[in-house]
Short mmCIF file of C-alpha atoms and ligand atoms in Angstrom, two decimals:
data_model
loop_
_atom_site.label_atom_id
_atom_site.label_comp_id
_atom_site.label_asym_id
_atom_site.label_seq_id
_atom_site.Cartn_x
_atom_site.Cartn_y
_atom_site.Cartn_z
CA UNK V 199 0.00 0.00 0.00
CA UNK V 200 1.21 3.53 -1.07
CA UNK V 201 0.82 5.79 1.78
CA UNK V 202 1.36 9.66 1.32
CA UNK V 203 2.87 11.61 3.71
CA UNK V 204 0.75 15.05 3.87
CA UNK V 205 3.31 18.02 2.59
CA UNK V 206 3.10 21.43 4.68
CA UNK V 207 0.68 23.46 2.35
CA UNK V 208 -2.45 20.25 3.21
CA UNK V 209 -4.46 22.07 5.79
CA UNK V 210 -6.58 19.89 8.59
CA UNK V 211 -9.91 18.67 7.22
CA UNK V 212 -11.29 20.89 9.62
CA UNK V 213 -10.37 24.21 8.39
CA UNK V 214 -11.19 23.45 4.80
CA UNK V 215 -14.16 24.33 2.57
CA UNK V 216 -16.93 22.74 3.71
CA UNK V 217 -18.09 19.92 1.49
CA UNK V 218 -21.25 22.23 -0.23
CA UNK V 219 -19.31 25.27 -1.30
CA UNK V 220 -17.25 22.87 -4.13
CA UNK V 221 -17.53 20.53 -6.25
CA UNK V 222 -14.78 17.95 -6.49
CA UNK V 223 -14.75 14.93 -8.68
CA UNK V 224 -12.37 13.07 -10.05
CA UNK V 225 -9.96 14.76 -13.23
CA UNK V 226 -11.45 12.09 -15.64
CA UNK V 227 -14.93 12.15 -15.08
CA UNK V 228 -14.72 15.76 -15.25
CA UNK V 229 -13.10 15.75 -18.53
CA UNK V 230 -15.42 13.29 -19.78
CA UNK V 231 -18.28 15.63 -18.61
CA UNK V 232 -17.21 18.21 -20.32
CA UNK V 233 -16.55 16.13 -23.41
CA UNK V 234 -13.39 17.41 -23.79
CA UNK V 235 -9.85 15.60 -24.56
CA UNK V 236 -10.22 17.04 -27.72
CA UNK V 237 -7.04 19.69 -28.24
CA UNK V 238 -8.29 22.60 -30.36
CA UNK V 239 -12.13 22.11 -28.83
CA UNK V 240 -14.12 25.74 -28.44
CA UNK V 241 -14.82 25.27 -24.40
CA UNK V 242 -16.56 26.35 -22.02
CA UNK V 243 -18.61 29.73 -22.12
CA UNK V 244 -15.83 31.51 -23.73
CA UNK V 245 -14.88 30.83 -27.20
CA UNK V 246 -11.24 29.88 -26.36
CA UNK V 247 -8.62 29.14 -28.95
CA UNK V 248 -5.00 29.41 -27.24
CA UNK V 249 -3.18 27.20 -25.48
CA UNK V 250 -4.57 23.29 -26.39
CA UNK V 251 -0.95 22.10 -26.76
CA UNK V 252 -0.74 18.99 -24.10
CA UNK V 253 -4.65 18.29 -22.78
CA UNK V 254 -5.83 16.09 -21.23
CA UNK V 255 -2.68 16.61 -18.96
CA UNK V 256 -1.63 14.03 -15.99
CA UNK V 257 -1.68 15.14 -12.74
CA UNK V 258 1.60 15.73 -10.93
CA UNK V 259 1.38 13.28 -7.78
CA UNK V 260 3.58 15.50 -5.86
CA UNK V 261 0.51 18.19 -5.91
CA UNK V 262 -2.26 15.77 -6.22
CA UNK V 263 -6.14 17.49 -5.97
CA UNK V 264 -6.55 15.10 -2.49
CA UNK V 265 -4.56 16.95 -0.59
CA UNK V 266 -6.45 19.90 -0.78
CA UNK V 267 -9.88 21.05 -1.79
CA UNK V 268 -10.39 22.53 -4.97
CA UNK V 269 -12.55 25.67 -5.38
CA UNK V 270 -15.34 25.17 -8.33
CA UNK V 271 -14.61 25.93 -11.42
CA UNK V 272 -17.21 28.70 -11.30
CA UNK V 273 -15.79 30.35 -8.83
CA UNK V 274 -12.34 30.40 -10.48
CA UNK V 275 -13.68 32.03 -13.30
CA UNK V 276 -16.12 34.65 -12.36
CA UNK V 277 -13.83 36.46 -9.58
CA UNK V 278 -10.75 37.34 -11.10
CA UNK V 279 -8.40 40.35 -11.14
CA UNK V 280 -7.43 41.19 -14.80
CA UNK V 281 -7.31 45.21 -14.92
CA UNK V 282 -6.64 45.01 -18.16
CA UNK V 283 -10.33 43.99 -18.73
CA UNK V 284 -12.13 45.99 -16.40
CA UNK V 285 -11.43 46.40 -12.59
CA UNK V 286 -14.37 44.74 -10.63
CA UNK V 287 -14.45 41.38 -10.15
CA UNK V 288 -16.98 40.23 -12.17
CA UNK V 289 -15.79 42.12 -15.31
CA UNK V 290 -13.04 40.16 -16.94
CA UNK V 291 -15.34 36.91 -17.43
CA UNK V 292 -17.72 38.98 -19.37
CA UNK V 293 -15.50 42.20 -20.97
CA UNK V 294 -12.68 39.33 -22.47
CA UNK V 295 -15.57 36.67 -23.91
CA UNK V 296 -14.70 38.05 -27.02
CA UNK V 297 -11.79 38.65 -26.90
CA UNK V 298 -9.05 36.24 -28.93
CA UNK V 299 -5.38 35.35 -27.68
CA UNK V 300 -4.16 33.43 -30.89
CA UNK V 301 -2.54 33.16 -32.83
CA UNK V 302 0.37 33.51 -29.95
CA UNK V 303 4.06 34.30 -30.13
CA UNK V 304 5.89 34.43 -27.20
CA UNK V 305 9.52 36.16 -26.67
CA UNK V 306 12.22 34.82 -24.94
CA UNK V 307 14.39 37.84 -25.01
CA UNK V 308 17.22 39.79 -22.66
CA UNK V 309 20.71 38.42 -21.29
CA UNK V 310 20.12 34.39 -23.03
CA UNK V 311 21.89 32.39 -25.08
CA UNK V 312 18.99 31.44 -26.84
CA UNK V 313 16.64 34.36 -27.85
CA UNK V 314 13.42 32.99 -29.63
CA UNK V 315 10.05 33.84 -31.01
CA UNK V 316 7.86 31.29 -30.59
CA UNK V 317 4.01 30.12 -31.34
CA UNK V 318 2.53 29.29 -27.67
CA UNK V 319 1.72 25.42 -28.89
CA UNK V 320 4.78 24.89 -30.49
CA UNK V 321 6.44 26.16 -27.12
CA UNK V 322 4.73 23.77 -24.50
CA UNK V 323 5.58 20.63 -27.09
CA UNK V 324 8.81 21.44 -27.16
CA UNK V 325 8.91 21.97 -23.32
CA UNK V 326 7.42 18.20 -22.94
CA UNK V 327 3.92 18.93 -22.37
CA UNK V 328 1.67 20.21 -19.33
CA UNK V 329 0.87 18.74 -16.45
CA UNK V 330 -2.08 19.57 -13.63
CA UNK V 331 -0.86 20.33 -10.22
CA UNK V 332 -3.37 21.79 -7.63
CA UNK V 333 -2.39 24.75 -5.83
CA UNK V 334 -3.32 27.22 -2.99
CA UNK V 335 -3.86 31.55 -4.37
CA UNK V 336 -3.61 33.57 -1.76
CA UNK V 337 -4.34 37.20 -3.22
CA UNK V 338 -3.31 40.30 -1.48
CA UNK V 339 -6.52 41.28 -0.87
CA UNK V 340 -7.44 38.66 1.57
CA UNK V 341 -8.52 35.56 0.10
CA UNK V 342 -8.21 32.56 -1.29
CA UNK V 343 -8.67 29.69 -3.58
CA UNK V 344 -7.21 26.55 -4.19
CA UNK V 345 -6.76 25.86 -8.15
CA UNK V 346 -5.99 22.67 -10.19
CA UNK V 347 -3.66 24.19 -12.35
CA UNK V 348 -2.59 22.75 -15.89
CA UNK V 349 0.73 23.87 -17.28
CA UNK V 350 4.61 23.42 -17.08
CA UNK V 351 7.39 24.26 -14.70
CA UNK V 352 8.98 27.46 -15.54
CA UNK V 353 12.41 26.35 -14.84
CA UNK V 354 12.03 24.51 -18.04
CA UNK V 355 11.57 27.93 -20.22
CA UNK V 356 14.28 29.01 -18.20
CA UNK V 357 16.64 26.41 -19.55
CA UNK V 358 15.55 26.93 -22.81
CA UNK V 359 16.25 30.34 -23.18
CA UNK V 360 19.31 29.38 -21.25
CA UNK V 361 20.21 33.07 -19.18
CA UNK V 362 23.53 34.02 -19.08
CA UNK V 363 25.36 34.39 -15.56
CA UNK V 364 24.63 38.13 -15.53
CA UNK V 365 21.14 37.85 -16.05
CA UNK V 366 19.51 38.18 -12.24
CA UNK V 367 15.93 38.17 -12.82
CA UNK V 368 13.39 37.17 -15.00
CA UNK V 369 11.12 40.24 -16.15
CA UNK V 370 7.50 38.82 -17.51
CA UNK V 371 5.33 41.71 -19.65
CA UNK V 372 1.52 41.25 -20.32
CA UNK V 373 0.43 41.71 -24.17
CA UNK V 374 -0.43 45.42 -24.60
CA UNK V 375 -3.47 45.73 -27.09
CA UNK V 376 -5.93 48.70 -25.82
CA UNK V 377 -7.97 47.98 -29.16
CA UNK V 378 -8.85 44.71 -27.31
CA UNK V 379 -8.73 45.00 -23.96
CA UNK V 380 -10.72 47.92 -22.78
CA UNK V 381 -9.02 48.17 -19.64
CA UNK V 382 -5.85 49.28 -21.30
CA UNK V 383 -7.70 52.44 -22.55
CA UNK V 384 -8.23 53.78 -18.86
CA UNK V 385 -5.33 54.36 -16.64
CA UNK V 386 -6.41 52.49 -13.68
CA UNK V 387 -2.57 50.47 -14.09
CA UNK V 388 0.12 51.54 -15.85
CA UNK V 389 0.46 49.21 -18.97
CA UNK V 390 1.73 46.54 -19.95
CA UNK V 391 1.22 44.90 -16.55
CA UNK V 392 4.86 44.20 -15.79
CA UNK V 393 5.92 41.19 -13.30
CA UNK V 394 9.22 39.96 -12.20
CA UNK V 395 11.25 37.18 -10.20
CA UNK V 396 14.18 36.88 -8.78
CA UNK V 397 16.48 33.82 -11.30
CA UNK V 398 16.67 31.23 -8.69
CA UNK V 399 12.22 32.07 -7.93
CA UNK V 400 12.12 31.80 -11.37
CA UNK V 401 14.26 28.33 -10.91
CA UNK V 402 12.27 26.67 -8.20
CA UNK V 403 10.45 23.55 -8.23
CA UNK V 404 7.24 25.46 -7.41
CA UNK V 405 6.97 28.23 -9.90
CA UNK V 406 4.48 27.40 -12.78
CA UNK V 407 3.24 28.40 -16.06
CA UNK V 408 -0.29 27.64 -16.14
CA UNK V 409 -2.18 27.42 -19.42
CA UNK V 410 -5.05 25.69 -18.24
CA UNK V 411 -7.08 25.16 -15.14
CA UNK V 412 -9.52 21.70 -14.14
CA UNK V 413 -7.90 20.39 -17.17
CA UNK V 414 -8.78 22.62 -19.80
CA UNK V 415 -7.49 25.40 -21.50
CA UNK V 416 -7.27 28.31 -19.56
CA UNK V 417 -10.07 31.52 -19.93
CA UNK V 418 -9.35 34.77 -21.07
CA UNK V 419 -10.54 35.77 -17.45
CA UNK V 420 -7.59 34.44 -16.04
CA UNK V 421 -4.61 35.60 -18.24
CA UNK V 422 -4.95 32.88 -21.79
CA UNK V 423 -3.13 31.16 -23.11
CA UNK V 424 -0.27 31.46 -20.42
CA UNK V 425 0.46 33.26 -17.20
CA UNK V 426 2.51 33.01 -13.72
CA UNK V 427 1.79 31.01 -10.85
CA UNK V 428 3.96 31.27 -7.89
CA UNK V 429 1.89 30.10 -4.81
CA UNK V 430 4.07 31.33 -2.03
CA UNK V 431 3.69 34.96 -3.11
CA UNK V 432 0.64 37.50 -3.70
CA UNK V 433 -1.94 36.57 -6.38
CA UNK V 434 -0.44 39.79 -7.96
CA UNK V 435 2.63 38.26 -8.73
CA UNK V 436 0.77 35.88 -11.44
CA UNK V 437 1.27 38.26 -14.51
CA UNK V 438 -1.49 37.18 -17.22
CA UNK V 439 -1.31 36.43 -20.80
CA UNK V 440 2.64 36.64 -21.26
CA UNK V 441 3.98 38.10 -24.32
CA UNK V 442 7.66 38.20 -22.72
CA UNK V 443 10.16 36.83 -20.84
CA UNK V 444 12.89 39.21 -20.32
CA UNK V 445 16.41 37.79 -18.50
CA UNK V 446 18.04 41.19 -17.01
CA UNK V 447 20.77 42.10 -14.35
CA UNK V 448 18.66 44.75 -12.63
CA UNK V 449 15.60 43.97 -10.43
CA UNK V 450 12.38 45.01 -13.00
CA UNK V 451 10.32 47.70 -11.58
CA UNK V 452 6.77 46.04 -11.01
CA UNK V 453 2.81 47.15 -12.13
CA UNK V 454 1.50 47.39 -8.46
CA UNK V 455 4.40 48.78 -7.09
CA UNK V 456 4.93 51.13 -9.74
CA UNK V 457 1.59 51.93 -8.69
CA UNK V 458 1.45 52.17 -4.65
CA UNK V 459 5.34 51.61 -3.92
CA UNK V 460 4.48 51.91 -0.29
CA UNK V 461 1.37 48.81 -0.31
CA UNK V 462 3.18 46.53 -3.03
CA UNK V 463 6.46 45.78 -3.23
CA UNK V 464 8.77 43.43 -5.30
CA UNK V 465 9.27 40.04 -2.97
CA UNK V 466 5.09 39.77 -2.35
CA UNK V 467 6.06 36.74 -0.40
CA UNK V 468 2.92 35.62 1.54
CA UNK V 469 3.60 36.81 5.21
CA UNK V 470 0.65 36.61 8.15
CA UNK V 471 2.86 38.26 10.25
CA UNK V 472 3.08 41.58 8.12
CA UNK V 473 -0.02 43.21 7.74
CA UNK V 474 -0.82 45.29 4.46
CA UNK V 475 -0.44 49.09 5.62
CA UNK V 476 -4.42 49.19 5.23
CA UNK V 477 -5.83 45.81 6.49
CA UNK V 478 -4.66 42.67 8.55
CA UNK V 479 -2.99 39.87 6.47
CA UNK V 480 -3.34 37.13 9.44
CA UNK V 481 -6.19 35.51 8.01
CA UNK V 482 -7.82 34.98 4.44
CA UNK V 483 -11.91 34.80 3.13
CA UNK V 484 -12.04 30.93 1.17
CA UNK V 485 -14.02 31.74 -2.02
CA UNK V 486 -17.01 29.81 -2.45
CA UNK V 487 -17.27 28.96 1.38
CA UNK V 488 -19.63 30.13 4.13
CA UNK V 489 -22.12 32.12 2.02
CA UNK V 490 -21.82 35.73 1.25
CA UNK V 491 -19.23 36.99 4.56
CA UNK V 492 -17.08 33.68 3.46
CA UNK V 493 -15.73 31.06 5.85
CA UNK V 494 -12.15 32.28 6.90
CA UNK V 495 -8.79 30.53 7.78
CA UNK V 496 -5.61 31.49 9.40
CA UNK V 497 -3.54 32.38 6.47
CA UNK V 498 -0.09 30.62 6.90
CA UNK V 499 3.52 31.51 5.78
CA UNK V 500 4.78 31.29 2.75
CA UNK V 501 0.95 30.58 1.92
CA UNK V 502 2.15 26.65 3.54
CA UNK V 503 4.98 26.09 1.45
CA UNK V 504 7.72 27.42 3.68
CA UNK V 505 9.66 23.98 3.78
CA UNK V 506 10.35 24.46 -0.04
CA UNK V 507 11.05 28.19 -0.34
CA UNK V 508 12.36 29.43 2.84
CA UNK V 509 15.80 28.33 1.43
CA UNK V 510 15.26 31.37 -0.40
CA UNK V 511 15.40 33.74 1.39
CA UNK V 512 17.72 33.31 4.24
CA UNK V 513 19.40 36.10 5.69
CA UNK V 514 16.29 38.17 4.54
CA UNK V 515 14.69 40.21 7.25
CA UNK V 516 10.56 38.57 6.74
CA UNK V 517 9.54 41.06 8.75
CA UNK V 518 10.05 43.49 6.78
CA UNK V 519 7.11 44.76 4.49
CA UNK V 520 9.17 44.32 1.26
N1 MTE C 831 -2.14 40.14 -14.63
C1 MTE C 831 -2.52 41.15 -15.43
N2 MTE C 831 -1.99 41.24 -16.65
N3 MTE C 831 -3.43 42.09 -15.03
C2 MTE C 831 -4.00 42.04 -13.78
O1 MTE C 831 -4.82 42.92 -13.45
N4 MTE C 831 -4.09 40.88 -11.62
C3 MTE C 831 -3.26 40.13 -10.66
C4 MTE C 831 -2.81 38.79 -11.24
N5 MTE C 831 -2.31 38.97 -12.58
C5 MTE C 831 -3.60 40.99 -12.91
C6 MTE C 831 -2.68 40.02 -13.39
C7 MTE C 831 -3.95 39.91 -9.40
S1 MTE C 831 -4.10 41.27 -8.37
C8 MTE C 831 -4.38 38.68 -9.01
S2 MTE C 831 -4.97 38.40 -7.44
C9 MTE C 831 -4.39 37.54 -9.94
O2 MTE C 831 -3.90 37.89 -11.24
C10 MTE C 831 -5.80 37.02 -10.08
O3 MTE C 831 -5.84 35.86 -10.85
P1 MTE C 831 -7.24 35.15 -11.13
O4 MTE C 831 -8.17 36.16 -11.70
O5 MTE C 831 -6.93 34.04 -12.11
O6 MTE C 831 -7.71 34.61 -9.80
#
């Protein structure tokens, strides 16, 4: 008999979504009821036509949807934060329906070895595929989900584009199209949505490139065909719909601290201990749980996965607000 020992980031039955508020079922039955498998499929309410390199993907065992609860699809994609399509919640699902990521070409660009241009599909075959690994989003903001993500490891772009030793960090730019995406045309953010990491954040086992989510191609709401995942740091971090991967020496000045340099800063790592300058970050609101106030939970450090990335960041003062 295989038994699992429970990794750090599993929370206690009992602080969990209560059974009602999701829906969890296992990956294949929910593939089949969605009669998908088919790569290049229209899905869901969207017309979506980006990413279908790689699907139906396998789940990663080392992140397997058991260990915690995943939040309903619904949910996932009718609260999002995507500025660049309108700045209440509810907007993105409806203002990017129409909306059309594809064809694709993303840049590896900067201080590599290997600078390409590259059709999204042809970049995830030649990456070996997606796979689904479920994992906790802690947003800034003060809540949470839990998400089966679809895509790759990022530390397998980063190869590919292969930085040279003076490139530092990895700078990751949004697609900048005001035509289509109405957001862009007010100046609620200052665009392209910029995001960076740190090379060896970039380089951990952790950090993701999601292009779908339940095993399906990702929606527009929440950044198609590709976009960030790092769950030990603000939901912020996870820049949508990439365009580019930049490798530079200097630290890349990022959207939301650009914005409010003295609420966001460039580390975002998830911290209980250090409140935002406006509102306590010792606890998080579970989307989709405990009607419209939402259940809460303690939110934990590192958002649970301190045992991986602590290594980090020693010598780094986590007290400290950035
Ligand atoms: N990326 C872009 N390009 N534009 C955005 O407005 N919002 C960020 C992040 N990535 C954002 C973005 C924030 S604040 C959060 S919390 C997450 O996306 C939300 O992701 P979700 O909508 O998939 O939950």
């Amino acid at each position: 008999m295989l038994i699992r020992t429970p990794k750090d980031w599993e929370l206690p039955e009992s602080v969990v979504t209560p059974e009602s508020a999701y829906e969890l079922r296992p990956r294949r039955d929910f593939i089949k009821t969605l009669g998908l498998g088919l790569a290049g499929a229209a899905l869901g309410g969207n017309n979506i036509l980006a990413a279908t390199a790689g699907f139906p993907s396998k789940e990663n065992p080392a992140y397997p949807a058991s260990a915690l609860k995943p939040t309903a699809y619904e949910h996932i994609i009718s609260y999002n934060n995507f500025y660049e399509f309108g700045t209440d919640k509810a907007e993105p699902k409806d203002q990017a329906k129409k909306w059309k990521p594809e064809p694709w070409t993303v840049e590896l660009a900067g201080l590599v070895r290997n600078p390409a241009k590259i059709e999204v599909n042809d970049l995830i075959n030649k990456l070996g595929g997606i796979e689904q690994r479920v994992y906790r989003m802690r947003c800034v903001e003060a809540w949470s989900m839990v998400i089966p993500w679809d895509g790759f490891q990022l530390s397998k772009l980063v190869a590919l584009a292969d930085p040279k030793p003076e490139a530092k960090f990895l700078k990751m730019t949004t697609l900048l199209d005001p035509k289509n995406m109405p957001g862009q045309r007010e100046r609620s953010l200052d665009w392209p949505y910029v995001e960076g990491l740190h090379i060896d954040e970039a380089n951990h086992e952790l950090a993701f490139i999601a292009t779908g989510i339940y095993g399906k191609p990702i929606p527009n709401q929440n950044g198609a065909p590709l976009r960030l995942v790092v769950p030990w740091k603000y939901g912020f971090k996870g820049v949508k719909s990439i365009v580019k991967f930049e490798f530079v020496a200097e630290q890349p000045l990022n959207t939301w601290h650009v914005m409010q340099s003295r609420e966001y800063g460039f580390l975002a790592n998830v911290n209980p201990m250090v409140d935002h300058p406006r509102w306590s970050q010792a606890s998080e609101r579970i989307i989709g749980a405990g009607g419209v106030l939402g259940a809460r939970q303690k939110t934990l450090m590192f958002n649970g996965y301190e045992k991986q990335v602590a290594p980090l960041y020693q010598g780094v003062d986590l007290r400290k607000y950035f």
